[in-house]
mmCIF file of C-alpha atoms in Angstrom:
data_model
loop_
_atom_site.group_PDB
_atom_site.id
_atom_site.type_symbol
_atom_site.label_atom_id
_atom_site.label_comp_id
_atom_site.label_asym_id
_atom_site.label_seq_id
_atom_site.Cartn_x
_atom_site.Cartn_y
_atom_site.Cartn_z
ATOM 1 C CA UNK C 59 -10.452 -64.785 -63.327
ATOM 2 C CA UNK C 60 -12.498 -65.852 -60.294
ATOM 3 C CA UNK C 61 -12.280 -63.923 -56.407
ATOM 4 C CA UNK C 62 -13.628 -64.001 -53.295
ATOM 5 C CA UNK C 63 -15.378 -61.547 -51.180
ATOM 6 C CA UNK C 64 -16.328 -61.916 -47.596
ATOM 7 C CA UNK C 65 -18.260 -58.904 -46.358
ATOM 8 C CA UNK C 66 -16.915 -58.854 -42.830
ATOM 9 C CA UNK C 67 -14.317 -59.779 -40.932
ATOM 10 C CA UNK C 68 -15.151 -59.573 -37.874
ATOM 11 C CA UNK C 69 -18.285 -61.389 -36.719
ATOM 12 C CA UNK C 70 -18.665 -61.344 -33.145
ATOM 13 C CA UNK C 71 -22.356 -63.045 -31.978
ATOM 14 C CA UNK C 72 -23.522 -64.749 -28.190
ATOM 15 C CA UNK C 73 -23.779 -68.297 -27.184
ATOM 16 C CA UNK C 74 -26.329 -70.241 -28.250
ATOM 17 C CA UNK C 75 -27.758 -67.807 -31.237
ATOM 18 C CA UNK C 76 -27.739 -67.874 -34.571
ATOM 19 C CA UNK C 77 -24.122 -67.092 -37.403
ATOM 20 C CA UNK C 78 -23.862 -66.069 -40.189
ATOM 21 C CA UNK C 79 -20.804 -65.579 -42.267
ATOM 22 C CA UNK C 80 -21.363 -63.813 -45.584
ATOM 23 C CA UNK C 81 -19.343 -64.627 -48.874
ATOM 24 C CA UNK C 82 -20.434 -63.484 -52.746
ATOM 25 C CA UNK C 83 -17.866 -65.058 -55.287
ATOM 26 C CA UNK C 84 -17.168 -64.332 -58.561
ATOM 27 C CA UNK C 85 -16.136 -67.081 -61.484
ATOM 28 C CA UNK C 86 -16.382 -67.398 -65.441
ATOM 29 C CA UNK C 87 -17.194 -71.237 -64.572
ATOM 30 C CA UNK C 88 -19.687 -72.805 -62.971
ATOM 31 C CA UNK C 89 -17.684 -73.061 -60.197
ATOM 32 C CA UNK C 90 -16.502 -75.312 -56.516
ATOM 33 C CA UNK C 91 -17.085 -73.402 -53.640
ATOM 34 C CA UNK C 92 -16.459 -74.037 -50.111
ATOM 35 C CA UNK C 93 -16.236 -73.030 -46.461
ATOM 36 C CA UNK C 94 -13.390 -73.905 -44.519
ATOM 37 C CA UNK C 95 -12.742 -73.305 -40.751
ATOM 38 C CA UNK C 96 -8.870 -72.591 -39.015
ATOM 39 C CA UNK C 97 -9.435 -73.132 -35.149
ATOM 40 C CA UNK C 98 -5.524 -71.163 -33.684
ATOM 41 C CA UNK C 99 -2.820 -72.330 -35.087
ATOM 42 C CA UNK C 100 -4.057 -74.801 -36.607
ATOM 43 C CA UNK C 101 -4.205 -76.045 -40.723
ATOM 44 C CA UNK C 102 -7.290 -75.553 -42.218
ATOM 45 C CA UNK C 103 -10.026 -78.090 -42.263
ATOM 46 C CA UNK C 104 -12.839 -78.167 -44.509
ATOM 47 C CA UNK C 105 -16.427 -77.752 -43.689
ATOM 48 C CA UNK C 106 -18.388 -78.419 -46.288
ATOM 49 C CA UNK C 107 -18.489 -78.009 -50.236
ATOM 50 C CA UNK C 108 -21.174 -77.109 -52.791
ATOM 51 C CA UNK C 109 -20.311 -78.744 -56.631
ATOM 52 C CA UNK C 110 -23.984 -78.281 -58.379
ATOM 53 C CA UNK C 111 -25.523 -81.175 -56.818
ATOM 54 C CA UNK C 112 -28.231 -79.111 -54.728
ATOM 55 C CA UNK C 113 -28.067 -75.321 -53.418
ATOM 56 C CA UNK C 114 -28.256 -75.866 -50.058
ATOM 57 C CA UNK C 115 -25.019 -77.575 -48.447
ATOM 58 C CA UNK C 116 -25.025 -79.343 -45.088
ATOM 59 C CA UNK C 117 -21.260 -79.884 -43.651
ATOM 60 C CA UNK C 118 -20.217 -80.991 -40.107
ATOM 61 C CA UNK C 119 -20.966 -79.613 -37.025
ATOM 62 C CA UNK C 120 -24.223 -78.183 -37.872
ATOM 63 C CA UNK C 121 -23.406 -75.457 -40.812
ATOM 64 C CA UNK C 122 -24.409 -75.083 -43.780
ATOM 65 C CA UNK C 123 -24.201 -72.743 -46.398
ATOM 66 C CA UNK C 124 -26.964 -71.805 -49.187
ATOM 67 C CA UNK C 125 -25.718 -71.228 -53.154
ATOM 68 C CA UNK C 126 -27.199 -68.836 -54.439
ATOM 69 C CA UNK C 127 -26.361 -68.486 -58.315
ATOM 70 C CA UNK C 128 -28.556 -65.136 -59.002
ATOM 71 C CA UNK C 129 -26.953 -63.562 -55.684
ATOM 72 C CA UNK C 130 -23.674 -64.770 -56.476
ATOM 73 C CA UNK C 131 -23.339 -65.516 -53.024
ATOM 74 C CA UNK C 132 -23.008 -67.910 -50.517
ATOM 75 C CA UNK C 133 -23.249 -67.786 -47.045
ATOM 76 C CA UNK C 134 -22.381 -69.422 -44.101
ATOM 77 C CA UNK C 135 -24.954 -70.275 -41.216
ATOM 78 C CA UNK C 136 -25.435 -71.907 -38.095
ATOM 79 C CA UNK C 137 -28.952 -71.973 -35.753
ATOM 80 C CA UNK C 138 -26.986 -71.696 -32.450
ATOM 81 C CA UNK C 139 -23.107 -70.441 -32.116
ATOM 82 C CA UNK C 140 -21.641 -72.804 -29.218
ATOM 83 C CA UNK C 141 -18.367 -71.589 -27.699
ATOM 84 C CA UNK C 142 -16.231 -74.099 -29.938
ATOM 85 C CA UNK C 143 -16.929 -72.228 -33.296
ATOM 86 C CA UNK C 144 -15.028 -69.490 -32.296
ATOM 87 C CA UNK C 145 -12.083 -69.644 -35.555
ATOM 88 C CA UNK C 146 -11.393 -67.844 -38.487
ATOM 89 C CA UNK C 147 -13.253 -68.884 -41.829
ATOM 90 C CA UNK C 148 -12.587 -68.757 -45.493
ATOM 91 C CA UNK C 149 -14.443 -68.755 -48.508
ATOM 92 C CA UNK C 150 -13.104 -70.602 -51.084
ATOM 93 C CA UNK C 151 -14.168 -70.436 -55.337
ATOM 94 C CA UNK C 152 -12.327 -73.068 -57.943
ATOM 95 C CA UNK C 153 -12.432 -74.076 -61.231
ATOM 96 C CA UNK C 154 -13.240 -76.947 -60.435
ATOM 97 C CA UNK C 155 -9.766 -78.345 -61.675
ATOM 98 C CA UNK C 156 -7.723 -77.892 -58.500
ATOM 99 C CA UNK C 157 -5.187 -75.195 -60.318
ATOM 100 C CA UNK C 158 -6.749 -71.536 -59.515
ATOM 101 C CA UNK C 159 -8.476 -71.716 -56.209
ATOM 102 C CA UNK C 160 -8.974 -68.226 -54.668
ATOM 103 C CA UNK C 161 -9.334 -67.482 -51.061
ATOM 104 C CA UNK C 162 -11.055 -64.755 -48.951
ATOM 105 C CA UNK C 163 -9.584 -62.638 -46.712
ATOM 106 C CA UNK C 164 -11.081 -64.880 -43.924
ATOM 107 C CA UNK C 165 -13.609 -63.826 -41.186
ATOM 108 C CA UNK C 166 -13.001 -64.256 -37.797
ATOM 109 C CA UNK C 167 -16.081 -65.147 -35.753
ATOM 110 C CA UNK C 168 -16.174 -64.442 -31.603
ATOM 111 C CA UNK C 169 -18.871 -66.562 -29.752
ATOM 112 C CA UNK C 170 -19.007 -64.720 -26.471
ATOM 113 C CA UNK C 171 -21.090 -66.824 -23.315
ATOM 114 C CA UNK Q 279 -7.999 -90.089 -43.185
ATOM 115 C CA UNK Q 280 -5.576 -87.970 -45.282
ATOM 116 C CA UNK Q 281 -2.743 -86.905 -43.345
ATOM 117 C CA UNK Q 282 -0.776 -83.788 -44.171
ATOM 118 C CA UNK Q 283 1.960 -83.358 -42.031
ATOM 119 C CA UNK Q 284 4.928 -80.590 -42.345
ATOM 120 C CA UNK Q 285 8.152 -80.720 -40.490
ATOM 121 C CA UNK Q 286 7.886 -77.619 -38.167
ATOM 122 C CA UNK Q 287 5.086 -75.912 -35.848
ATOM 123 C CA UNK Q 288 7.374 -73.113 -35.741
ATOM 124 C CA UNK Q 289 10.515 -71.731 -37.002
ATOM 125 C CA UNK Q 290 13.141 -68.537 -35.952
ATOM 126 C CA UNK Q 291 15.569 -67.779 -38.880
ATOM 127 C CA UNK Q 292 17.868 -64.716 -39.379
ATOM 128 C CA UNK Q 293 18.128 -62.577 -42.823
ATOM 129 C CA UNK Q 294 20.048 -64.414 -45.510
ATOM 130 C CA UNK Q 295 19.244 -68.079 -44.432
ATOM 131 C CA UNK Q 296 18.315 -70.462 -46.652
ATOM 132 C CA UNK Q 297 15.431 -71.631 -45.365
ATOM 133 C CA UNK Q 298 13.534 -75.868 -46.195
ATOM 134 C CA UNK Q 299 9.869 -75.946 -45.115
ATOM 135 C CA UNK Q 300 9.261 -79.597 -45.921
ATOM 136 C CA UNK Q 301 5.588 -80.875 -46.543
ATOM 137 C CA UNK Q 302 4.477 -84.684 -46.812
ATOM 138 C CA UNK Q 303 1.149 -86.641 -47.206
ATOM 139 C CA UNK Q 304 -0.040 -90.293 -46.993
ATOM 140 C CA UNK Q 305 -2.816 -90.583 -49.235
ATOM 141 C CA UNK Q 306 -0.960 -90.780 -52.618
ATOM 142 C CA UNK Q 307 -2.285 -87.405 -54.467
ATOM 143 C CA UNK Q 308 -0.609 -86.064 -57.283
ATOM 144 C CA UNK Q 309 -1.212 -82.908 -56.716
ATOM 145 C CA UNK Q 310 0.178 -80.448 -53.856
ATOM 146 C CA UNK Q 311 0.410 -76.716 -52.629
ATOM 147 C CA UNK Q 312 2.504 -74.168 -50.935
ATOM 148 C CA UNK Q 313 0.463 -71.113 -49.323
ATOM 149 C CA UNK Q 314 1.333 -68.531 -47.248
ATOM 150 C CA UNK Q 315 -1.351 -66.871 -44.923
ATOM 151 C CA UNK Q 316 -1.033 -63.568 -43.597
ATOM 152 C CA UNK Q 317 -3.784 -61.492 -41.422
ATOM 153 C CA UNK Q 318 -6.148 -59.739 -43.865
ATOM 154 C CA UNK Q 319 -4.886 -61.125 -46.536
ATOM 155 C CA UNK Q 320 -5.951 -64.787 -46.406
ATOM 156 C CA UNK Q 321 -4.099 -67.366 -48.043
ATOM 157 C CA UNK Q 322 -2.146 -67.348 -51.544
ATOM 158 C CA UNK Q 323 -0.763 -69.003 -53.420
ATOM 159 C CA UNK Q 324 3.608 -69.257 -53.910
ATOM 160 C CA UNK Q 325 3.777 -72.376 -55.780
ATOM 161 C CA UNK Q 326 2.082 -75.652 -57.145
ATOM 162 C CA UNK Q 327 2.882 -79.325 -58.201
ATOM 163 C CA UNK Q 328 0.868 -81.711 -60.526
ATOM 164 C CA UNK Q 329 3.586 -84.348 -60.651
ATOM 165 C CA UNK Q 330 6.915 -85.340 -59.384
ATOM 166 C CA UNK Q 331 9.288 -83.005 -60.397
ATOM 167 C CA UNK Q 332 6.354 -80.689 -62.143
ATOM 168 C CA UNK Q 333 6.026 -77.428 -60.394
ATOM 169 C CA UNK Q 334 4.078 -74.063 -61.523
ATOM 170 C CA UNK Q 335 4.174 -70.904 -60.125
ATOM 171 C CA UNK Q 336 1.301 -69.397 -57.912
ATOM 172 C CA UNK Q 337 0.485 -65.828 -57.645
ATOM 173 C CA UNK Q 338 3.725 -65.147 -55.451
ATOM 174 C CA UNK Q 339 6.638 -67.302 -56.410
ATOM 175 C CA UNK Q 340 9.293 -64.994 -56.007
ATOM 176 C CA UNK Q 341 11.608 -65.064 -53.458
ATOM 177 C CA UNK Q 342 10.495 -68.940 -53.384
ATOM 178 C CA UNK Q 343 11.674 -71.883 -55.076
ATOM 179 C CA UNK Q 344 9.963 -75.858 -54.405
ATOM 180 C CA UNK Q 345 10.970 -78.996 -55.400
ATOM 181 C CA UNK Q 346 8.757 -82.825 -55.705
ATOM 182 C CA UNK Q 347 11.808 -85.476 -56.146
ATOM 183 C CA UNK Q 348 9.115 -87.657 -54.547
ATOM 184 C CA UNK Q 349 5.279 -87.932 -55.015
ATOM 185 C CA UNK Q 350 4.869 -88.269 -51.110
ATOM 186 C CA UNK Q 351 6.614 -84.260 -50.387
ATOM 187 C CA UNK Q 352 6.976 -81.469 -51.536
ATOM 188 C CA UNK Q 353 9.691 -79.213 -50.220
ATOM 189 C CA UNK Q 354 9.371 -74.999 -50.444
ATOM 190 C CA UNK Q 355 12.786 -73.502 -50.255
ATOM 191 C CA UNK Q 356 13.416 -69.876 -49.065
ATOM 192 C CA UNK Q 357 16.823 -69.457 -50.862
ATOM 193 C CA UNK Q 358 17.528 -66.175 -48.665
ATOM 194 C CA UNK Q 359 15.355 -65.514 -46.766
ATOM 195 C CA UNK Q 360 13.914 -61.736 -45.650
ATOM 196 C CA UNK Q 361 11.504 -60.245 -43.247
ATOM 197 C CA UNK Q 362 8.931 -59.743 -45.608
ATOM 198 C CA UNK Q 363 8.789 -63.913 -45.716
ATOM 199 C CA UNK Q 364 7.932 -63.957 -41.546
ATOM 200 C CA UNK Q 365 4.445 -65.291 -42.289
ATOM 201 C CA UNK Q 366 2.441 -69.095 -41.941
ATOM 202 C CA UNK Q 367 3.018 -71.165 -44.632
ATOM 203 C CA UNK Q 368 0.813 -74.057 -45.312
ATOM 204 C CA UNK Q 369 0.693 -76.741 -47.389
ATOM 205 C CA UNK Q 370 -2.153 -78.818 -49.030
ATOM 206 C CA UNK Q 371 -2.568 -81.677 -51.350
ATOM 207 C CA UNK Q 372 -5.320 -83.197 -54.010
ATOM 208 C CA UNK Q 373 -6.523 -86.127 -55.797
ATOM 209 C CA UNK Q 374 -6.219 -84.906 -59.243
ATOM 210 C CA UNK Q 375 -9.548 -85.815 -60.315
ATOM 211 C CA UNK Q 376 -10.575 -83.258 -57.400
ATOM 212 C CA UNK Q 377 -10.069 -80.076 -55.927
ATOM 213 C CA UNK Q 378 -11.358 -80.082 -52.375
ATOM 214 C CA UNK Q 379 -7.933 -79.858 -50.694
ATOM 215 C CA UNK Q 380 -6.268 -80.958 -47.398
ATOM 216 C CA UNK Q 381 -4.278 -78.837 -45.253
ATOM 217 C CA UNK Q 382 -1.546 -79.552 -42.639
ATOM 218 C CA UNK Q 383 -0.925 -77.541 -39.503
ATOM 219 C CA UNK Q 384 0.938 -74.988 -40.714
ATOM 220 C CA UNK Q 385 4.739 -73.402 -39.974
ATOM 221 C CA UNK Q 386 5.159 -70.419 -38.371
ATOM 222 C CA UNK Q 387 8.022 -68.314 -39.926
ATOM 223 C CA UNK Q 388 9.689 -65.987 -38.166
ATOM 224 C CA UNK Q 389 12.389 -63.895 -40.284
ATOM 225 C CA UNK Q 390 14.706 -61.270 -38.064
#
């Protein structure tokens, strides 16, 4: 069985400072891992995806995530937060066949001016 | 670009009503999914379909049914709406050979 734990339900940063959203996963397979972003009253948009090609994955809007198998982690980072980054972020693990995707509970990112 | 559309952004229904939520995708994807999203719980899978007229239960199918008569359309049905089905409902689709899901904008359903 697969599962995802997002370690923070809410993260608050100041504009221009780094962002770190933490995610730990559990999987019996060699998983796919995703980060999705959801802006208020919108659907989910794919930020980035890990599929074993490279452990450091670059996504859209300056975000990146590093797959660490020894720590079973897939934390999302960005060097400098922008006001438009304020949203909810979901970490997702998949068995690669699409039939068993597990979503984390979400982390709400607030960016202060 | 993949486009997934949902028939309504906001919906208000009364307890006991039959409710239809429609989802359409325009990229010929084989797989389609219905989730509900609740604060603190993330997304939970209700049903998914990997082909026309095929369906599989997800984690929380109770109180819901689905219909997929055409490849591009996947409907979620609440046979008799209840207040605990007040939620955000999200539809997603993907090709059969990948697990990257594309999401619609969601339908916020309120059951009074």
